[in-house]
Amino acid sequence: MNDFIEAIKYQREVRGYSQSALAKATGITQQKISYFESGKHSPAIEDCIKLADFYGISLDELVGRKV
């Protein structure tokens, strides 16, 4: 699970977004993003799709899966 959490956070940070800016851009609340990155909650697939689409990457890339 840690790899997944790290990958979600990495994608945001490498693009230079704060949690607040990402929330505004995607419509996912900042609180949810914080929960995802802290491991308090796993994101729903709909939120994963929003993030992957926003970043222009696959779901595999979003979660750090090596194919």
PDB file of N, CA and C in Angstrom:
ATOM      1  N   MET A   1       0.815  -1.203   0.000  1.00  0.00           N
ATOM      2  CA  MET A   1       0.000   0.000   0.000  1.00  0.00           C
ATOM      3  C   MET A   1       0.856   1.263   0.000  1.00  0.00           C
ATOM      4  N   ASN A   2       1.989   1.241   0.669  1.00  0.00           N
ATOM      5  CA  ASN A   2       2.834   2.418   0.706  1.00  0.00           C
ATOM      6  C   ASN A   2       3.284   2.867  -0.669  1.00  0.00           C
ATOM      7  N   ASP A   3       3.577   1.915  -1.563  1.00  0.00           N
ATOM      8  CA  ASP A   3       3.996   2.279  -2.913  1.00  0.00           C
ATOM      9  C   ASP A   3       2.894   3.065  -3.619  1.00  0.00           C
ATOM     10  N   PHE A   4       1.666   2.652  -3.420  1.00  0.00           N
ATOM     11  CA  PHE A   4       0.513   3.324  -4.017  1.00  0.00           C
ATOM     12  C   PHE A   4       0.401   4.755  -3.486  1.00  0.00           C
ATOM     13  N   ILE A   5       0.511   4.914  -2.182  1.00  0.00           N
ATOM     14  CA  ILE A   5       0.423   6.233  -1.552  1.00  0.00           C
ATOM     15  C   ILE A   5       1.563   7.126  -2.057  1.00  0.00           C
ATOM     16  N   GLU A   6       2.762   6.584  -2.080  1.00  0.00           N
ATOM     17  CA  GLU A   6       3.920   7.337  -2.553  1.00  0.00           C
ATOM     18  C   GLU A   6       3.741   7.766  -4.010  1.00  0.00           C
ATOM     19  N   ALA A   7       3.199   6.877  -4.830  1.00  0.00           N
ATOM     20  CA  ALA A   7       3.031   7.171  -6.254  1.00  0.00           C
ATOM     21  C   ALA A   7       2.010   8.283  -6.474  1.00  0.00           C
ATOM     22  N   ILE A   8       0.910   8.253  -5.735  1.00  0.00           N
ATOM     23  CA  ILE A   8      -0.119   9.296  -5.857  1.00  0.00           C
ATOM     24  C   ILE A   8       0.495  10.658  -5.492  1.00  0.00           C
ATOM     25  N   LYS A   9       1.217  10.695  -4.398  1.00  0.00           N
ATOM     26  CA  LYS A   9       1.844  11.943  -3.942  1.00  0.00           C
ATOM     27  C   LYS A   9       2.935  12.397  -4.916  1.00  0.00           C
ATOM     28  N   TYR A  10       3.725  11.452  -5.395  1.00  0.00           N
ATOM     29  CA  TYR A  10       4.802  11.763  -6.326  1.00  0.00           C
ATOM     30  C   TYR A  10       4.270  12.456  -7.580  1.00  0.00           C
ATOM     31  N   GLN A  11       3.196  11.913  -8.138  1.00  0.00           N
ATOM     32  CA  GLN A  11       2.636  12.488  -9.368  1.00  0.00           C
ATOM     33  C   GLN A  11       2.243  13.953  -9.166  1.00  0.00           C
ATOM     34  N   ARG A  12       1.694  14.260  -8.010  1.00  0.00           N
ATOM     35  CA  ARG A  12       1.311  15.649  -7.721  1.00  0.00           C
ATOM     36  C   ARG A  12       2.549  16.522  -7.561  1.00  0.00           C
ATOM     37  N   GLU A  13       3.494  16.052  -6.763  1.00  0.00           N
ATOM     38  CA  GLU A  13       4.673  16.864  -6.451  1.00  0.00           C
ATOM     39  C   GLU A  13       5.575  17.089  -7.658  1.00  0.00           C
ATOM     40  N   VAL A  14       5.750  16.071  -8.487  1.00  0.00           N
ATOM     41  CA  VAL A  14       6.635  16.207  -9.647  1.00  0.00           C
ATOM     42  C   VAL A  14       6.093  17.248 -10.634  1.00  0.00           C
ATOM     43  N   ARG A  15       4.796  17.477 -10.601  1.00  0.00           N
ATOM     44  CA  ARG A  15       4.188  18.470 -11.479  1.00  0.00           C
ATOM     45  C   ARG A  15       4.059  19.842 -10.818  1.00  0.00           C
ATOM     46  N   GLY A  16       4.466  19.916  -9.552  1.00  0.00           N
ATOM     47  CA  GLY A  16       4.497  21.192  -8.861  1.00  0.00           C
ATOM     48  C   GLY A  16       3.157  21.695  -8.344  1.00  0.00           C
ATOM     49  N   TYR A  17       2.215  20.778  -8.102  1.00  0.00           N
ATOM     50  CA  TYR A  17       0.911  21.180  -7.582  1.00  0.00           C
ATOM     51  C   TYR A  17       0.858  21.041  -6.068  1.00  0.00           C
ATOM     52  N   SER A  18       0.243  22.003  -5.424  1.00  0.00           N
ATOM     53  CA  SER A  18      -0.106  21.834  -4.016  1.00  0.00           C
ATOM     54  C   SER A  18      -1.374  20.996  -3.976  1.00  0.00           C
ATOM     55  N   GLN A  19      -1.703  20.484  -2.815  1.00  0.00           N
ATOM     56  CA  GLN A  19      -2.959  19.739  -2.698  1.00  0.00           C
ATOM     57  C   GLN A  19      -4.145  20.643  -3.048  1.00  0.00           C
ATOM     58  N   SER A  20      -4.087  21.880  -2.607  1.00  0.00           N
ATOM     59  CA  SER A  20      -5.175  22.820  -2.869  1.00  0.00           C
ATOM     60  C   SER A  20      -5.334  23.100  -4.370  1.00  0.00           C
ATOM     61  N   ALA A  21      -4.224  23.327  -5.056  1.00  0.00           N
ATOM     62  CA  ALA A  21      -4.276  23.597  -6.497  1.00  0.00           C
ATOM     63  C   ALA A  21      -4.793  22.381  -7.260  1.00  0.00           C
ATOM     64  N   LEU A  22      -4.366  21.192  -6.855  1.00  0.00           N
ATOM     65  CA  LEU A  22      -4.845  19.971  -7.504  1.00  0.00           C
ATOM     66  C   LEU A  22      -6.345  19.804  -7.279  1.00  0.00           C
ATOM     67  N   ALA A  23      -6.787  20.112  -6.081  1.00  0.00           N
ATOM     68  CA  ALA A  23      -8.216  20.018  -5.768  1.00  0.00           C
ATOM     69  C   ALA A  23      -9.026  20.931  -6.675  1.00  0.00           C
ATOM     70  N   LYS A  24      -8.583  22.155  -6.833  1.00  0.00           N
ATOM     71  CA  LYS A  24      -9.291  23.110  -7.693  1.00  0.00           C
ATOM     72  C   LYS A  24      -9.318  22.649  -9.142  1.00  0.00           C
ATOM     73  N   ALA A  25      -8.214  22.082  -9.599  1.00  0.00           N
ATOM     74  CA  ALA A  25      -8.098  21.665 -10.997  1.00  0.00           C
ATOM     75  C   ALA A  25      -8.895  20.410 -11.320  1.00  0.00           C
ATOM     76  N   THR A  26      -9.078  19.527 -10.336  1.00  0.00           N
ATOM     77  CA  THR A  26      -9.721  18.237 -10.609  1.00  0.00           C
ATOM     78  C   THR A  26     -11.137  18.110 -10.058  1.00  0.00           C
ATOM     79  N   GLY A  27     -11.492  18.973  -9.106  1.00  0.00           N
ATOM     80  CA  GLY A  27     -12.795  18.846  -8.469  1.00  0.00           C
ATOM     81  C   GLY A  27     -12.818  17.828  -7.342  1.00  0.00           C
ATOM     82  N   ILE A  28     -11.658  17.275  -7.015  1.00  0.00           N
ATOM     83  CA  ILE A  28     -11.531  16.373  -5.870  1.00  0.00           C
ATOM     84  C   ILE A  28     -11.181  17.263  -4.677  1.00  0.00           C
ATOM     85  N   THR A  29     -11.846  17.110  -3.572  1.00  0.00           N
ATOM     86  CA  THR A  29     -11.588  18.016  -2.458  1.00  0.00           C
ATOM     87  C   THR A  29     -10.161  17.864  -1.937  1.00  0.00           C
ATOM     88  N   GLN A  30      -9.652  18.949  -1.379  1.00  0.00           N
ATOM     89  CA  GLN A  30      -8.315  18.929  -0.801  1.00  0.00           C
ATOM     90  C   GLN A  30      -8.251  17.946   0.348  1.00  0.00           C
ATOM     91  N   GLN A  31      -9.329  17.834   1.097  1.00  0.00           N
ATOM     92  CA  GLN A  31      -9.370  16.890   2.213  1.00  0.00           C
ATOM     93  C   GLN A  31      -9.209  15.454   1.706  1.00  0.00           C
ATOM     94  N   LYS A  32      -9.895  15.114   0.616  1.00  0.00           N
ATOM     95  CA  LYS A  32      -9.757  13.769   0.042  1.00  0.00           C
ATOM     96  C   LYS A  32      -8.319  13.513  -0.402  1.00  0.00           C
ATOM     97  N   ILE A  33      -7.728  14.488  -1.077  1.00  0.00           N
ATOM     98  CA  ILE A  33      -6.356  14.324  -1.553  1.00  0.00           C
ATOM     99  C   ILE A  33      -5.420  14.099  -0.369  1.00  0.00           C
ATOM    100  N   SER A  34      -5.626  14.856   0.689  1.00  0.00           N
ATOM    101  CA  SER A  34      -4.830  14.689   1.895  1.00  0.00           C
ATOM    102  C   SER A  34      -5.005  13.292   2.483  1.00  0.00           C
ATOM    103  N   TYR A  35      -6.229  12.821   2.519  1.00  0.00           N
ATOM    104  CA  TYR A  35      -6.504  11.475   3.042  1.00  0.00           C
ATOM    105  C   TYR A  35      -5.841  10.403   2.177  1.00  0.00           C
ATOM    106  N   PHE A  36      -5.883  10.570   0.850  1.00  0.00           N
ATOM    107  CA  PHE A  36      -5.243   9.602  -0.039  1.00  0.00           C
ATOM    108  C   PHE A  36      -3.744   9.535   0.258  1.00  0.00           C
ATOM    109  N   GLU A  37      -3.133  10.707   0.338  1.00  0.00           N
ATOM    110  CA  GLU A  37      -1.680  10.781   0.489  1.00  0.00           C
ATOM    111  C   GLU A  37      -1.203  10.367   1.876  1.00  0.00           C
ATOM    112  N   SER A  38      -2.077  10.434   2.860  1.00  0.00           N
ATOM    113  CA  SER A  38      -1.691  10.026   4.216  1.00  0.00           C
ATOM    114  C   SER A  38      -2.041   8.565   4.490  1.00  0.00           C
ATOM    115  N   GLY A  39      -2.766   7.948   3.568  1.00  0.00           N
ATOM    116  CA  GLY A  39      -3.158   6.555   3.735  1.00  0.00           C
ATOM    117  C   GLY A  39      -4.393   6.368   4.594  1.00  0.00           C
ATOM    118  N   LYS A  40      -5.076   7.457   4.943  1.00  0.00           N
ATOM    119  CA  LYS A  40      -6.294   7.347   5.762  1.00  0.00           C
ATOM    120  C   LYS A  40      -7.440   6.732   4.974  1.00  0.00           C
ATOM    121  N   HIS A  41      -7.488   7.023   3.676  1.00  0.00           N
ATOM    122  CA  HIS A  41      -8.527   6.474   2.800  1.00  0.00           C
ATOM    123  C   HIS A  41      -7.912   6.139   1.451  1.00  0.00           C
ATOM    124  N   SER A  42      -8.429   5.112   0.824  1.00  0.00           N
ATOM    125  CA  SER A  42      -8.042   4.799  -0.552  1.00  0.00           C
ATOM    126  C   SER A  42      -8.983   5.539  -1.483  1.00  0.00           C
ATOM    127  N   PRO A  43      -8.463   6.062  -2.573  1.00  0.00           N
ATOM    128  CA  PRO A  43      -9.338   6.782  -3.498  1.00  0.00           C
ATOM    129  C   PRO A  43     -10.287   5.838  -4.230  1.00  0.00           C
ATOM    130  N   ALA A  44     -11.469   6.332  -4.499  1.00  0.00           N
ATOM    131  CA  ALA A  44     -12.420   5.600  -5.340  1.00  0.00           C
ATOM    132  C   ALA A  44     -11.861   5.563  -6.757  1.00  0.00           C
ATOM    133  N   ILE A  45     -12.268   4.583  -7.517  1.00  0.00           N
ATOM    134  CA  ILE A  45     -11.766   4.460  -8.891  1.00  0.00           C
ATOM    135  C   ILE A  45     -12.077   5.713  -9.697  1.00  0.00           C
ATOM    136  N   GLU A  46     -13.202   6.354  -9.421  1.00  0.00           N
ATOM    137  CA  GLU A  46     -13.567   7.581 -10.143  1.00  0.00           C
ATOM    138  C   GLU A  46     -12.536   8.681  -9.890  1.00  0.00           C
ATOM    139  N   ASP A  47     -12.061   8.776  -8.658  1.00  0.00           N
ATOM    140  CA  ASP A  47     -11.036   9.775  -8.343  1.00  0.00           C
ATOM    141  C   ASP A  47      -9.714   9.424  -8.991  1.00  0.00           C
ATOM    142  N   CYS A  48      -9.375   8.151  -9.041  1.00  0.00           N
ATOM    143  CA  CYS A  48      -8.148   7.723  -9.726  1.00  0.00           C
ATOM    144  C   CYS A  48      -8.213   8.071 -11.205  1.00  0.00           C
ATOM    145  N   ILE A  49      -9.358   7.857 -11.812  1.00  0.00           N
ATOM    146  CA  ILE A  49      -9.532   8.184 -13.228  1.00  0.00           C
ATOM    147  C   ILE A  49      -9.383   9.681 -13.450  1.00  0.00           C
ATOM    148  N   LYS A  50      -9.981  10.494 -12.575  1.00  0.00           N
ATOM    149  CA  LYS A  50      -9.849  11.951 -12.685  1.00  0.00           C
ATOM    150  C   LYS A  50      -8.389  12.369 -12.613  1.00  0.00           C
ATOM    151  N   LEU A  51      -7.662  11.805 -11.657  1.00  0.00           N
ATOM    152  CA  LEU A  51      -6.257  12.162 -11.502  1.00  0.00           C
ATOM    153  C   LEU A  51      -5.429  11.716 -12.707  1.00  0.00           C
ATOM    154  N   ALA A  52      -5.615  10.491 -13.143  1.00  0.00           N
ATOM    155  CA  ALA A  52      -4.856   9.986 -14.290  1.00  0.00           C
ATOM    156  C   ALA A  52      -5.152  10.808 -15.542  1.00  0.00           C
ATOM    157  N   ASP A  53      -6.419  11.118 -15.776  1.00  0.00           N
ATOM    158  CA  ASP A  53      -6.785  11.934 -16.934  1.00  0.00           C
ATOM    159  C   ASP A  53      -6.178  13.331 -16.831  1.00  0.00           C
ATOM    160  N   PHE A  54      -6.230  13.910 -15.655  1.00  0.00           N
ATOM    161  CA  PHE A  54      -5.669  15.246 -15.449  1.00  0.00           C
ATOM    162  C   PHE A  54      -4.169  15.261 -15.742  1.00  0.00           C
ATOM    163  N   TYR A  55      -3.461  14.251 -15.263  1.00  0.00           N
ATOM    164  CA  TYR A  55      -2.015  14.168 -15.483  1.00  0.00           C
ATOM    165  C   TYR A  55      -1.653  13.657 -16.882  1.00  0.00           C
ATOM    166  N   GLY A  56      -2.613  13.076 -17.592  1.00  0.00           N
ATOM    167  CA  GLY A  56      -2.336  12.528 -18.920  1.00  0.00           C
ATOM    168  C   GLY A  56      -1.529  11.242 -18.858  1.00  0.00           C
ATOM    169  N   ILE A  57      -1.820  10.419 -17.840  1.00  0.00           N
ATOM    170  CA  ILE A  57      -1.107   9.152 -17.664  1.00  0.00           C
ATOM    171  C   ILE A  57      -2.110   8.021 -17.472  1.00  0.00           C
ATOM    172  N   SER A  58      -1.612   6.795 -17.502  1.00  0.00           N
ATOM    173  CA  SER A  58      -2.484   5.640 -17.280  1.00  0.00           C
ATOM    174  C   SER A  58      -2.721   5.439 -15.785  1.00  0.00           C
ATOM    175  N   LEU A  59      -3.721   4.655 -15.468  1.00  0.00           N
ATOM    176  CA  LEU A  59      -3.962   4.307 -14.068  1.00  0.00           C
ATOM    177  C   LEU A  59      -2.774   3.541 -13.499  1.00  0.00           C
ATOM    178  N   ASP A  60      -2.153   2.697 -14.293  1.00  0.00           N
ATOM    179  CA  ASP A  60      -0.962   1.970 -13.850  1.00  0.00           C
ATOM    180  C   ASP A  60       0.139   2.945 -13.423  1.00  0.00           C
ATOM    181  N   GLU A  61       0.374   3.943 -14.247  1.00  0.00           N
ATOM    182  CA  GLU A  61       1.396   4.936 -13.910  1.00  0.00           C
ATOM    183  C   GLU A  61       1.017   5.715 -12.652  1.00  0.00           C
ATOM    184  N   LEU A  62      -0.245   6.059 -12.530  1.00  0.00           N
ATOM    185  CA  LEU A  62      -0.715   6.817 -11.365  1.00  0.00           C
ATOM    186  C   LEU A  62      -0.389   6.106 -10.068  1.00  0.00           C
ATOM    187  N   VAL A  63      -0.577   4.818 -10.043  1.00  0.00           N
ATOM    188  CA  VAL A  63      -0.390   4.051  -8.794  1.00  0.00           C
ATOM    189  C   VAL A  63       1.001   3.430  -8.685  1.00  0.00           C
ATOM    190  N   GLY A  64       1.883   3.742  -9.638  1.00  0.00           N
ATOM    191  CA  GLY A  64       3.261   3.279  -9.551  1.00  0.00           C
ATOM    192  C   GLY A  64       3.466   1.838  -9.957  1.00  0.00           C
ATOM    193  N   ARG A  65       2.529   1.290 -10.722  1.00  0.00           N
ATOM    194  CA  ARG A  65       2.647  -0.095 -11.159  1.00  0.00           C
ATOM    195  C   ARG A  65       3.603  -0.204 -12.319  1.00  0.00           C
ATOM    196  N   LYS A  66       4.547  -1.093 -12.190  1.00  0.00           N
ATOM    197  CA  LYS A  66       5.511  -1.347 -13.266  1.00  0.00           C
ATOM    198  C   LYS A  66       4.996  -2.495 -14.113  1.00  0.00           C
ATOM    199  N   VAL A  67       4.834  -2.236 -15.390  1.00  0.00           N
ATOM    200  CA  VAL A  67       4.297  -3.250 -16.290  1.00  0.00           C
ATOM    201  C   VAL A  67       5.439  -3.959 -16.988  1.00  0.00           C
TER     202      VAL A  67
END
